[in-house]
Amino acid sequence: MNIKQLYQHFKECNGISTDTRNIENNSLFFALKGNNFNGNHFARQALEAGAKYCVVDEEKYALDSRYLVVENVLKSLQNLATFHRNELAIPIIALTGSNGKTTTKELTNAVLSTKFKTTATLGNLNNHIGVPLTLLQMTDATEIGIVEMGANHPVEITFLCTIAHPDYGLITNFGKAHLEGFGSIEGVIKAKSELYDYLKANHKTIFVNENDPLQIKQTLNYDKVFKFGLRTSTDTMLEMVNTQPYVTLSYNGSEIKSKLTGSYNFNNIAVAIAVGSYFKVESDDIKNAIEAYTPTNNRSQILKKGSNTIIMDAYNANPTSMMAALENFEQLVQAKKVVFLGDMFELGATAEIEHQAIVDYLEQNKLGKTYLIGKNFYKTTVKHPSLQKFESFDALKSHLQNHEIKDAFLLIKGSRGMALERILELL
Ligand code: ATP
Ligand code: MG
């Protein structure tokens, strides 16, 4: 079956399904393969559950005309997404970066959707499957698409660009994340900049944060840039007003009080303002959209439990975001601070150095009682008595049973696999 025929079938359906536990009526089911499963096995089940057609890549599973046989299901999903995207011919904004992609995507979507019918990446569906699924969510009604692109290896962003063909793009930051796959910070810069390379090669627009020298350097001789930043004299001028504990900034002379903590969120908000102003969203609508946005999923959420106030940042962690969180926590004016840090994953050979660097920072900038949890932190050399190591979550749990924490301001941050949100139950 060729792509045009597949597209015709797609137009007859209500959307895409890839999981038989979650089949939408009248959808087009893609029988994807994983390391431990073969979607072809579930094709029949998908039809029984309500799918209209099934895309399979093994002839023997195709029982009647509802089975659409292609050479490779994943490739077909990606090609269909590109075909659909080109048919729609709407502006697509792509964003990538080491930290803050989802937050920035959601803020940007909140701002743009006050004026346009937008379709944005759902949650964190930012890879070689998520990006096509996002594009296929777009309909004739969609006026602007916002696509989050994630990567933990070189060439992934280039590949995602050849699927999504973005017209606009930005990089939230270059940080020490996924060093296992990228090798070094230089590797991160090169890999994330694949988005710039694509946009430049196709003469598309780049949103550039003027406060980031790396972004400036990488776009120096390029003319299609829209610049924004703190107190710059360029396209969008912003000022930081306050970060205690939420980021308040001023834009066009009016104050925007966000519900996001962490000075690092200034950049994420700045992107949304810049994109909004580029697409001529009214200042008041930009302000209202940002003020209404509340982070979810343990992404720098401020919570209360008993007498304690908590910055819950247990969604994920890497050296850059952990340092940003610590620096922010240090600036917050609170009497009694307590820090819980869990291991950072996917650091490969740099794991030991990066965990020790965090400990060294803590030794110098005593933030208060600090609990370090996990095998990596356990291996670090700790001198100051305010820092305490635990090899596992259970070890921390037994300790806290005899050491209650009260009237404190807490920071909780660690990689997803550490699931440090469990600490809430111990307080
Ligand atoms: P993922 O790689 O899982 O897709 P992401 O890039 O989408 O992550 P978010 O989910 O928006 O990032 O944010 C995750 C965490 O990263 C936040 O809770 C916060 O701790 C941190 N963070 C967000 N923005 C920044 C930033 N600009 N600089 C440093 N750290 C940040
Ligand atoms: Mg994300």
Short mmCIF file of C-alpha atoms and ligand atoms in Angstrom, two decimals:
data_model
loop_
_atom_site.label_atom_id
_atom_site.label_comp_id
_atom_site.label_asym_id
_atom_site.label_seq_id
_atom_site.Cartn_x
_atom_site.Cartn_y
_atom_site.Cartn_z
CA MET A 1 0.00 0.00 0.00
CA ASN A 2 1.47 3.37 -0.93
CA ILE A 3 1.34 6.52 1.16
CA LYS A 4 -1.48 8.15 -0.80
CA GLN A 5 -3.70 5.10 -0.32
CA LEU A 6 -2.82 4.99 3.35
CA TYR A 7 -3.69 8.68 3.64
CA GLN A 8 -7.11 8.05 2.09
CA HIS A 9 -7.79 5.40 4.73
CA PHE A 10 -6.54 7.73 7.46
CA LYS A 11 -9.01 10.40 6.30
CA GLU A 12 -11.84 7.93 6.83
CA CYS A 13 -10.81 7.39 10.45
CA ASN A 14 -11.19 9.39 13.64
CA GLY A 15 -7.59 9.25 14.67
CA ILE A 16 -4.70 6.91 15.38
CA SER A 17 -4.37 4.09 17.92
CA THR A 18 -1.25 2.13 18.76
CA ASP A 19 -2.30 0.33 21.93
CA THR A 20 -5.11 -2.24 22.07
CA ARG A 21 -5.84 -1.30 25.69
CA ASN A 22 -6.75 2.11 24.41
CA ILE A 23 -8.51 1.87 21.06
CA GLU A 24 -10.57 4.77 19.83
CA ASN A 25 -13.66 3.89 17.83
CA ASN A 26 -13.13 4.18 14.08
CA SER A 27 -9.41 4.76 14.50
CA LEU A 28 -6.52 3.65 12.35
CA PHE A 29 -4.45 1.14 14.32
CA PHE A 30 -0.70 0.94 13.73
CA ALA A 31 0.71 -2.46 14.70
CA LEU A 32 4.06 -1.18 16.00
CA LYS A 33 6.81 -3.51 17.12
CA GLY A 34 8.84 -3.11 20.30
CA ASN A 35 11.69 -5.06 21.84
CA ASN A 36 9.25 -7.34 23.60
CA PHE A 37 6.13 -7.25 21.48
CA ASN A 38 4.89 -7.50 17.93
CA GLY A 39 1.85 -5.32 17.26
CA ASN A 40 0.84 -7.55 14.35
CA HIS A 41 -0.32 -10.09 16.95
CA PHE A 42 -2.83 -7.57 18.25
CA ALA A 43 -4.23 -6.37 14.93
CA ARG A 44 -7.32 -8.53 15.09
CA GLN A 45 -7.97 -7.53 18.68
CA ALA A 46 -7.69 -3.86 17.67
CA LEU A 47 -10.39 -4.30 15.04
CA GLU A 48 -12.61 -6.10 17.54
CA ALA A 49 -12.12 -3.22 19.95
CA GLY A 50 -13.35 -0.69 17.39
CA ALA A 51 -10.47 0.24 15.08
CA LYS A 52 -11.60 0.77 11.48
CA TYR A 53 -8.37 -0.38 9.83
CA CYS A 54 -5.10 -1.95 10.97
CA VAL A 55 -1.70 -1.22 9.47
CA VAL A 56 0.39 -4.41 9.63
CA ASP A 57 3.72 -5.42 8.13
CA GLU A 58 3.42 -9.19 8.16
CA GLU A 59 1.22 -10.52 5.40
CA LYS A 60 0.10 -13.55 7.39
CA TYR A 61 -1.86 -11.36 9.84
CA ALA A 62 -3.86 -9.65 7.10
CA LEU A 63 -7.19 -11.47 7.08
CA ASP A 64 -9.37 -9.12 5.02
CA SER A 65 -9.48 -5.67 3.46
CA ARG A 66 -9.46 -3.96 6.85
CA TYR A 67 -5.80 -4.96 7.20
CA LEU A 68 -3.53 -2.55 5.35
CA VAL A 69 -0.22 -4.22 4.57
CA VAL A 70 2.88 -2.04 4.42
CA GLU A 71 6.59 -2.79 4.42
CA ASN A 72 7.29 -1.32 7.84
CA VAL A 73 4.60 -0.09 10.22
CA LEU A 74 6.78 2.45 12.04
CA LYS A 75 8.09 3.96 8.79
CA SER A 76 4.51 4.18 7.50
CA LEU A 77 3.40 6.00 10.62
CA GLN A 78 6.23 8.50 10.17
CA ASN A 79 5.63 8.93 6.42
CA LEU A 80 1.91 9.36 6.93
CA ALA A 81 2.58 12.05 9.53
CA THR A 82 4.79 13.96 7.09
CA PHE A 83 2.28 13.57 4.26
CA HIS A 84 -0.52 14.84 6.52
CA ARG A 85 1.61 17.70 7.80
CA ASN A 86 2.37 18.80 4.24
CA GLU A 87 -1.28 18.58 3.23
CA LEU A 88 -2.27 20.78 6.19
CA ALA A 89 0.34 23.40 5.29
CA ILE A 90 0.15 25.17 8.66
CA PRO A 91 3.01 26.73 10.62
CA ILE A 92 4.70 24.28 12.93
CA ILE A 93 6.87 25.35 15.85
CA ALA A 94 9.40 22.78 17.05
CA LEU A 95 11.12 22.96 20.37
CA THR A 96 13.90 20.97 21.88
CA GLY A 97 16.57 21.48 24.57
CA SER A 98 17.98 19.70 27.58
CA ASN A 99 15.52 21.03 30.17
CA GLY A 100 12.15 22.68 30.23
CA LYS A 101 10.78 21.46 26.89
CA THR A 102 7.38 20.33 28.17
CA THR A 103 6.95 23.36 30.43
CA THR A 104 7.84 25.70 27.56
CA LYS A 105 5.63 23.81 25.13
CA GLU A 106 2.67 24.04 27.50
CA LEU A 107 3.21 27.74 28.21
CA THR A 108 3.58 28.49 24.50
CA ASN A 109 0.45 26.51 23.74
CA ALA A 110 -1.45 28.32 26.49
CA VAL A 111 -0.46 31.66 24.99
CA LEU A 112 -1.09 30.82 21.33
CA SER A 113 -4.38 29.06 22.00
CA THR A 114 -5.90 32.36 23.19
CA LYS A 115 -5.84 33.46 19.54
CA PHE A 116 -5.44 30.34 17.39
CA LYS A 117 -6.70 26.79 17.22
CA THR A 118 -3.54 24.96 18.21
CA THR A 119 -2.49 21.33 18.44
CA ALA A 120 0.46 20.61 20.70
CA THR A 121 2.33 17.51 21.81
CA LEU A 122 0.34 15.68 24.46
CA GLY A 123 2.36 15.26 27.65
CA ASN A 124 5.84 14.13 26.78
CA LEU A 125 5.25 12.31 23.47
CA ASN A 126 8.43 13.72 21.95
CA ASN A 127 10.22 10.86 20.18
CA HIS A 128 10.17 9.07 16.81
CA ILE A 129 6.67 7.76 17.61
CA GLY A 130 5.36 10.70 19.66
CA VAL A 131 6.22 13.32 17.04
CA PRO A 132 4.30 11.52 14.23
CA LEU A 133 1.37 10.95 16.61
CA THR A 134 1.35 14.65 17.46
CA LEU A 135 1.29 15.61 13.77
CA LEU A 136 -1.51 13.14 13.10
CA GLN A 137 -3.59 14.77 15.88
CA MET A 138 -3.71 17.95 13.81
CA THR A 139 -6.88 18.50 11.82
CA ASP A 140 -8.16 20.88 9.16
CA ALA A 141 -9.17 23.13 12.03
CA THR A 142 -5.63 23.39 13.42
CA GLU A 143 -3.99 26.74 12.71
CA ILE A 144 -0.63 26.28 14.46
CA GLY A 145 1.17 23.12 15.60
CA ILE A 146 3.58 22.99 18.54
CA VAL A 147 5.85 19.98 18.60
CA GLU A 148 8.17 18.95 21.43
CA MET A 149 11.24 17.05 20.22
CA GLY A 150 13.33 14.98 22.60
CA ALA A 151 16.61 13.24 21.95
CA ASN A 152 19.19 11.25 23.80
CA HIS A 153 21.38 10.45 20.80
CA PRO A 154 22.88 12.40 17.89
CA VAL A 155 20.89 12.65 14.63
CA GLU A 156 17.55 12.14 16.38
CA ILE A 157 16.55 15.80 16.09
CA THR A 158 17.52 15.87 12.41
CA PHE A 159 15.33 12.84 11.89
CA LEU A 160 12.39 14.38 13.78
CA CYS A 161 12.76 17.55 11.66
CA THR A 162 12.52 15.52 8.47
CA ILE A 163 9.23 14.15 9.82
CA ALA A 164 7.73 17.41 11.11
CA HIS A 165 9.22 19.99 8.70
CA PRO A 166 9.06 22.80 11.27
CA ASP A 167 8.77 26.43 10.13
CA TYR A 168 9.85 27.86 13.48
CA GLY A 169 12.04 26.50 16.21
CA LEU A 170 13.83 27.11 19.43
CA ILE A 171 16.12 25.39 21.88
CA THR A 172 15.27 25.89 25.56
CA ASN A 173 18.86 25.36 26.72
CA PHE A 174 21.99 23.26 26.29
CA GLY A 175 22.57 21.29 29.48
CA LYS A 176 24.20 18.22 30.89
CA ALA A 177 21.43 15.72 30.21
CA HIS A 178 21.64 12.28 28.57
CA LEU A 179 25.44 12.45 28.62
CA GLU A 180 25.45 8.69 28.17
CA GLY A 181 24.15 9.09 24.63
CA PHE A 182 25.76 12.42 23.75
CA GLY A 183 29.21 11.81 25.26
CA SER A 184 29.84 15.36 26.47
CA ILE A 185 28.31 18.82 26.69
CA GLU A 186 29.82 19.53 23.25
CA GLY A 187 27.91 16.49 22.03
CA VAL A 188 24.71 17.92 23.53
CA ILE A 189 25.25 21.28 21.83
CA LYS A 190 25.89 19.66 18.47
CA ALA A 191 22.90 17.32 18.72
CA LYS A 192 20.38 19.94 19.92
CA SER A 193 21.66 22.37 17.28
CA GLU A 194 20.50 19.96 14.61
CA LEU A 195 17.21 21.87 14.95
CA TYR A 196 19.00 25.12 14.07
CA ASP A 197 20.78 23.37 11.20
CA TYR A 198 17.47 22.23 9.75
CA LEU A 199 15.83 25.65 10.16
CA LYS A 200 18.81 27.46 8.65
CA ALA A 201 19.05 25.10 5.69
CA ASN A 202 15.37 25.72 4.95
CA HIS A 203 15.51 29.45 5.73
CA LYS A 204 13.01 29.20 8.57
CA THR A 205 12.71 31.37 11.69
CA ILE A 206 14.59 30.74 14.93
CA PHE A 207 13.55 32.20 18.30
CA VAL A 208 16.76 33.07 20.10
CA ASN A 209 17.26 33.75 23.79
CA GLU A 210 19.74 36.62 23.81
CA ASN A 211 20.83 35.83 27.35
CA ASP A 212 22.29 32.53 26.23
CA PRO A 213 25.70 33.12 24.62
CA LEU A 214 25.60 29.69 23.03
CA GLN A 215 22.34 30.44 21.25
CA ILE A 216 23.75 33.75 20.05
CA LYS A 217 26.92 32.08 18.83
CA GLN A 218 25.05 29.36 16.98
CA THR A 219 22.81 31.83 15.12
CA LEU A 220 25.34 34.65 14.61
CA ASN A 221 25.32 34.93 10.85
CA TYR A 222 21.72 33.95 10.35
CA ASP A 223 19.14 36.59 9.46
CA LYS A 224 15.81 34.92 10.25
CA VAL A 225 15.93 35.24 14.02
CA PHE A 226 13.46 36.67 16.51
CA LYS A 227 15.36 37.65 19.63
CA PHE A 228 14.13 37.91 23.18
CA GLY A 229 15.61 38.13 26.62
CA LEU A 230 16.20 39.96 29.82
CA ARG A 231 16.53 43.74 29.38
CA THR A 232 17.62 43.42 25.77
CA SER A 233 16.82 46.09 23.25
CA THR A 234 15.68 43.55 20.68
CA ASP A 235 12.38 42.07 19.59
CA THR A 236 10.91 41.30 23.01
CA MET A 237 12.08 43.06 26.15
CA LEU A 238 11.52 41.46 29.51
CA GLU A 239 12.50 42.15 33.10
CA MET A 240 12.70 39.79 36.02
CA VAL A 241 10.78 41.27 38.94
CA ASN A 242 10.85 38.61 41.62
CA THR A 243 11.41 34.89 42.20
CA GLN A 244 10.06 34.51 45.77
CA PRO A 245 8.95 31.78 45.38
CA TYR A 246 7.21 32.21 42.00
CA VAL A 247 8.64 33.95 38.96
CA THR A 248 7.17 37.40 38.37
CA LEU A 249 8.37 39.30 35.34
CA SER A 250 7.52 42.41 33.48
CA TYR A 251 6.64 42.52 29.81
CA ASN A 252 5.72 45.69 27.96
CA GLY A 253 5.53 47.43 31.32
CA SER A 254 2.94 45.08 32.77
CA GLU A 255 3.67 42.55 35.50
CA ILE A 256 3.07 38.83 34.91
CA LYS A 257 2.83 36.75 38.08
CA SER A 258 3.43 33.11 37.16
CA LYS A 259 2.76 30.04 39.27
CA LEU A 260 6.15 28.62 38.35
CA THR A 261 8.98 28.47 40.82
CA GLY A 262 12.67 28.54 39.92
CA SER A 263 14.48 31.40 38.23
CA TYR A 264 15.19 28.91 35.41
CA ASN A 265 11.50 29.10 34.54
CA PHE A 266 12.07 32.71 33.52
CA ASN A 267 13.51 31.39 30.25
CA ASN A 268 10.61 29.04 29.69
CA ILE A 269 8.11 31.85 30.20
CA ALA A 270 10.21 34.17 28.04
CA VAL A 271 9.88 31.77 25.10
CA ALA A 272 6.09 31.73 25.40
CA ILE A 273 5.99 35.53 25.50
CA ALA A 274 8.33 35.83 22.52
CA VAL A 275 6.36 33.38 20.41
CA GLY A 276 3.09 35.04 21.48
CA SER A 277 4.37 38.47 20.58
CA TYR A 278 5.69 37.21 17.23
CA PHE A 279 2.25 35.84 16.38
CA LYS A 280 0.66 39.09 17.59
CA VAL A 281 -1.23 37.72 20.58
CA GLU A 282 -2.56 40.62 22.69
CA SER A 283 -0.35 41.44 25.70
CA ASP A 284 -3.25 40.92 28.10
CA ASP A 285 -3.95 37.48 26.67
CA ILE A 286 -0.28 36.54 27.01
CA LYS A 287 -0.32 37.70 30.63
CA ASN A 288 -3.53 35.86 31.48
CA ALA A 289 -2.42 32.62 29.83
CA ILE A 290 0.88 32.55 31.72
CA GLU A 291 -0.70 33.51 35.03
CA ALA A 292 -3.24 30.69 34.67
CA TYR A 293 -0.67 27.97 33.96
CA THR A 294 0.08 25.63 36.87
CA PRO A 295 2.79 22.97 36.53
CA THR A 296 1.77 19.36 37.04
CA ASN A 297 3.52 16.01 37.35
CA ASN A 298 6.01 17.02 40.05
CA ARG A 299 7.65 19.55 37.74
CA SER A 300 8.67 22.24 40.23
CA GLN A 301 5.30 22.20 41.98
CA ILE A 302 4.94 23.91 45.35
CA LEU A 303 2.99 21.73 47.77
CA LYS A 304 2.10 21.79 51.45
CA LYS A 305 2.15 18.78 53.76
CA GLY A 306 1.52 19.27 57.47
CA SER A 307 3.74 22.09 58.65
CA ASN A 308 6.13 21.70 55.69
CA THR A 309 6.21 23.50 52.34
CA ILE A 310 7.75 21.53 49.50
CA ILE A 311 9.19 22.29 46.08
CA MET A 312 8.40 18.97 44.47
CA ASP A 313 10.77 18.57 41.54
CA ALA A 314 10.89 14.79 41.46
CA TYR A 315 9.86 14.55 37.79
CA ASN A 316 13.44 14.28 36.57
CA ALA A 317 17.00 15.49 37.16
CA ASN A 318 20.30 15.94 35.41
CA PRO A 319 23.39 17.96 36.42
CA THR A 320 22.16 21.21 34.83
CA SER A 321 18.62 21.11 36.17
CA MET A 322 19.80 19.96 39.61
CA MET A 323 22.25 22.83 39.86
CA ALA A 324 19.54 25.25 38.66
CA ALA A 325 17.18 23.94 41.34
CA LEU A 326 19.83 24.24 44.07
CA GLU A 327 20.82 27.77 43.06
CA ASN A 328 17.19 28.77 43.06
CA PHE A 329 16.56 27.14 46.43
CA GLU A 330 19.54 28.97 47.86
CA GLN A 331 18.07 32.32 46.79
CA LEU A 332 14.70 31.69 48.39
CA VAL A 333 14.33 33.44 51.74
CA GLN A 334 13.17 30.81 54.18
CA ALA A 335 14.38 30.00 57.64
CA LYS A 336 14.66 26.24 57.81
CA LYS A 337 15.57 24.51 54.59
CA VAL A 338 15.87 20.78 53.96
CA VAL A 339 17.07 19.22 50.70
CA PHE A 340 16.39 15.73 49.35
CA LEU A 341 18.38 14.78 46.28
CA GLY A 342 18.12 11.49 44.43
CA ASP A 343 20.55 10.00 41.93
CA MET A 344 20.78 11.39 38.39
CA PHE A 345 20.56 8.69 35.73
CA GLU A 346 21.84 8.29 32.16
CA LEU A 347 25.18 9.97 32.85
CA GLY A 348 27.37 7.11 31.67
CA ALA A 349 31.05 7.50 32.50
CA THR A 350 30.52 11.00 33.93
CA ALA A 351 28.18 9.81 36.71
CA GLU A 352 30.83 9.81 39.45
CA ILE A 353 32.20 13.27 38.62
CA GLU A 354 28.76 14.85 38.25
CA HIS A 355 27.43 13.50 41.56
CA GLN A 356 30.59 14.60 43.35
CA ALA A 357 30.26 18.07 41.76
CA ILE A 358 26.80 18.42 43.31
CA VAL A 359 28.14 17.32 46.70
CA ASP A 360 31.05 19.78 46.43
CA TYR A 361 28.60 22.58 45.68
CA LEU A 362 26.52 21.61 48.72
CA GLU A 363 29.61 21.55 50.95
CA GLN A 364 30.30 25.17 50.05
CA ASN A 365 26.79 26.57 49.94
CA LYS A 366 25.24 24.92 52.94
CA LEU A 367 21.56 24.90 52.20
CA GLY A 368 20.64 23.18 55.44
CA LYS A 369 20.11 19.54 56.22
CA THR A 370 20.63 17.57 53.02
CA TYR A 371 19.67 13.97 52.33
CA LEU A 372 21.42 12.28 49.39
CA ILE A 373 19.68 9.16 48.16
CA GLY A 374 20.82 6.43 45.78
CA LYS A 375 23.80 4.34 44.77
CA ASN A 376 25.59 7.15 42.94
CA PHE A 377 25.33 9.67 45.74
CA TYR A 378 26.30 6.94 48.18
CA LYS A 379 29.66 6.64 46.41
CA THR A 380 30.53 10.35 46.78
CA THR A 381 32.91 11.75 49.37
CA VAL A 382 30.95 13.77 51.90
CA LYS A 383 32.61 15.83 54.64
CA HIS A 384 30.11 18.18 56.22
CA PRO A 385 27.82 16.66 58.88
CA SER A 386 24.74 18.40 57.44
CA LEU A 387 25.00 16.10 54.42
CA GLN A 388 23.77 12.58 54.94
CA LYS A 389 23.92 9.69 52.43
CA PHE A 390 21.46 6.82 52.02
CA GLU A 391 22.11 3.96 49.64
CA SER A 392 18.42 3.36 49.01
CA PHE A 393 14.99 4.86 49.47
CA ASP A 394 14.24 2.26 52.15
CA ALA A 395 17.28 3.35 54.15
CA LEU A 396 15.99 6.93 54.06
CA LYS A 397 12.56 5.71 55.06
CA SER A 398 13.77 4.00 58.22
CA HIS A 399 15.83 7.04 59.15
CA LEU A 400 12.89 9.42 58.80
CA GLN A 401 10.75 7.21 61.01
CA ASN A 402 12.86 8.42 63.93
CA HIS A 403 13.65 11.93 62.65
CA GLU A 404 10.51 13.91 61.97
CA ILE A 405 10.76 17.00 59.76
CA LYS A 406 8.62 19.96 60.84
CA ASP A 407 8.10 23.60 59.87
CA ALA A 408 10.60 23.31 57.05
CA PHE A 409 10.93 24.38 53.43
CA LEU A 410 11.89 21.35 51.36
CA LEU A 411 13.39 20.79 47.94
CA ILE A 412 12.88 17.30 46.50
CA LYS A 413 14.67 16.49 43.25
CA GLY A 414 15.93 13.35 41.54
CA SER A 415 15.71 11.32 38.35
CA ARG A 416 12.39 9.74 37.39
CA GLY A 417 13.58 6.28 38.37
CA MET A 418 14.17 7.43 41.96
CA ALA A 419 10.47 8.37 42.30
CA LEU A 420 11.25 10.75 45.15
CA GLU A 421 7.64 11.94 45.28
CA ARG A 422 7.32 8.96 47.67
CA ILE A 423 8.97 11.18 50.29
CA LEU A 424 5.62 12.96 50.72
CA GLU A 425 4.26 9.82 52.40
CA LEU A 426 7.12 9.92 54.90
CA LEU A 427 6.45 13.46 56.08
P1 ATP B 1 11.94 15.58 29.33
O1 ATP B 1 13.36 15.37 28.91
O2 ATP B 1 11.44 14.60 30.31
O3 ATP B 1 11.01 15.75 28.16
P2 ATP B 1 11.62 18.44 29.59
O4 ATP B 1 12.79 19.02 28.86
O5 ATP B 1 10.34 18.38 28.85
O6 ATP B 1 11.98 17.00 30.15
P3 ATP B 1 10.16 19.70 31.75
O7 ATP B 1 9.34 18.49 31.89
O8 ATP B 1 9.53 20.93 31.24
O9 ATP B 1 11.47 19.35 30.90
O10 ATP B 1 10.82 20.06 33.15
C1 ATP B 1 11.42 19.06 33.94
C2 ATP B 1 12.24 19.67 35.03
O11 ATP B 1 13.39 20.35 34.44
C3 ATP B 1 11.57 20.75 35.84
O12 ATP B 1 10.85 20.21 36.90
C4 ATP B 1 12.72 21.57 36.33
O13 ATP B 1 13.32 20.97 37.45
C5 ATP B 1 13.74 21.48 35.23
N1 ATP B 1 13.79 22.65 34.33
C6 ATP B 1 12.77 23.16 33.62
N2 ATP B 1 13.18 24.19 32.87
C7 ATP B 1 14.50 24.34 33.09
C8 ATP B 1 15.50 25.23 32.59
N3 ATP B 1 15.19 26.18 31.70
N4 ATP B 1 16.77 25.07 33.04
C9 ATP B 1 17.08 24.11 33.94
N5 ATP B 1 16.18 23.25 34.45
C10 ATP B 1 14.90 23.35 34.04
MG MG B 2 9.28 16.79 28.14
#
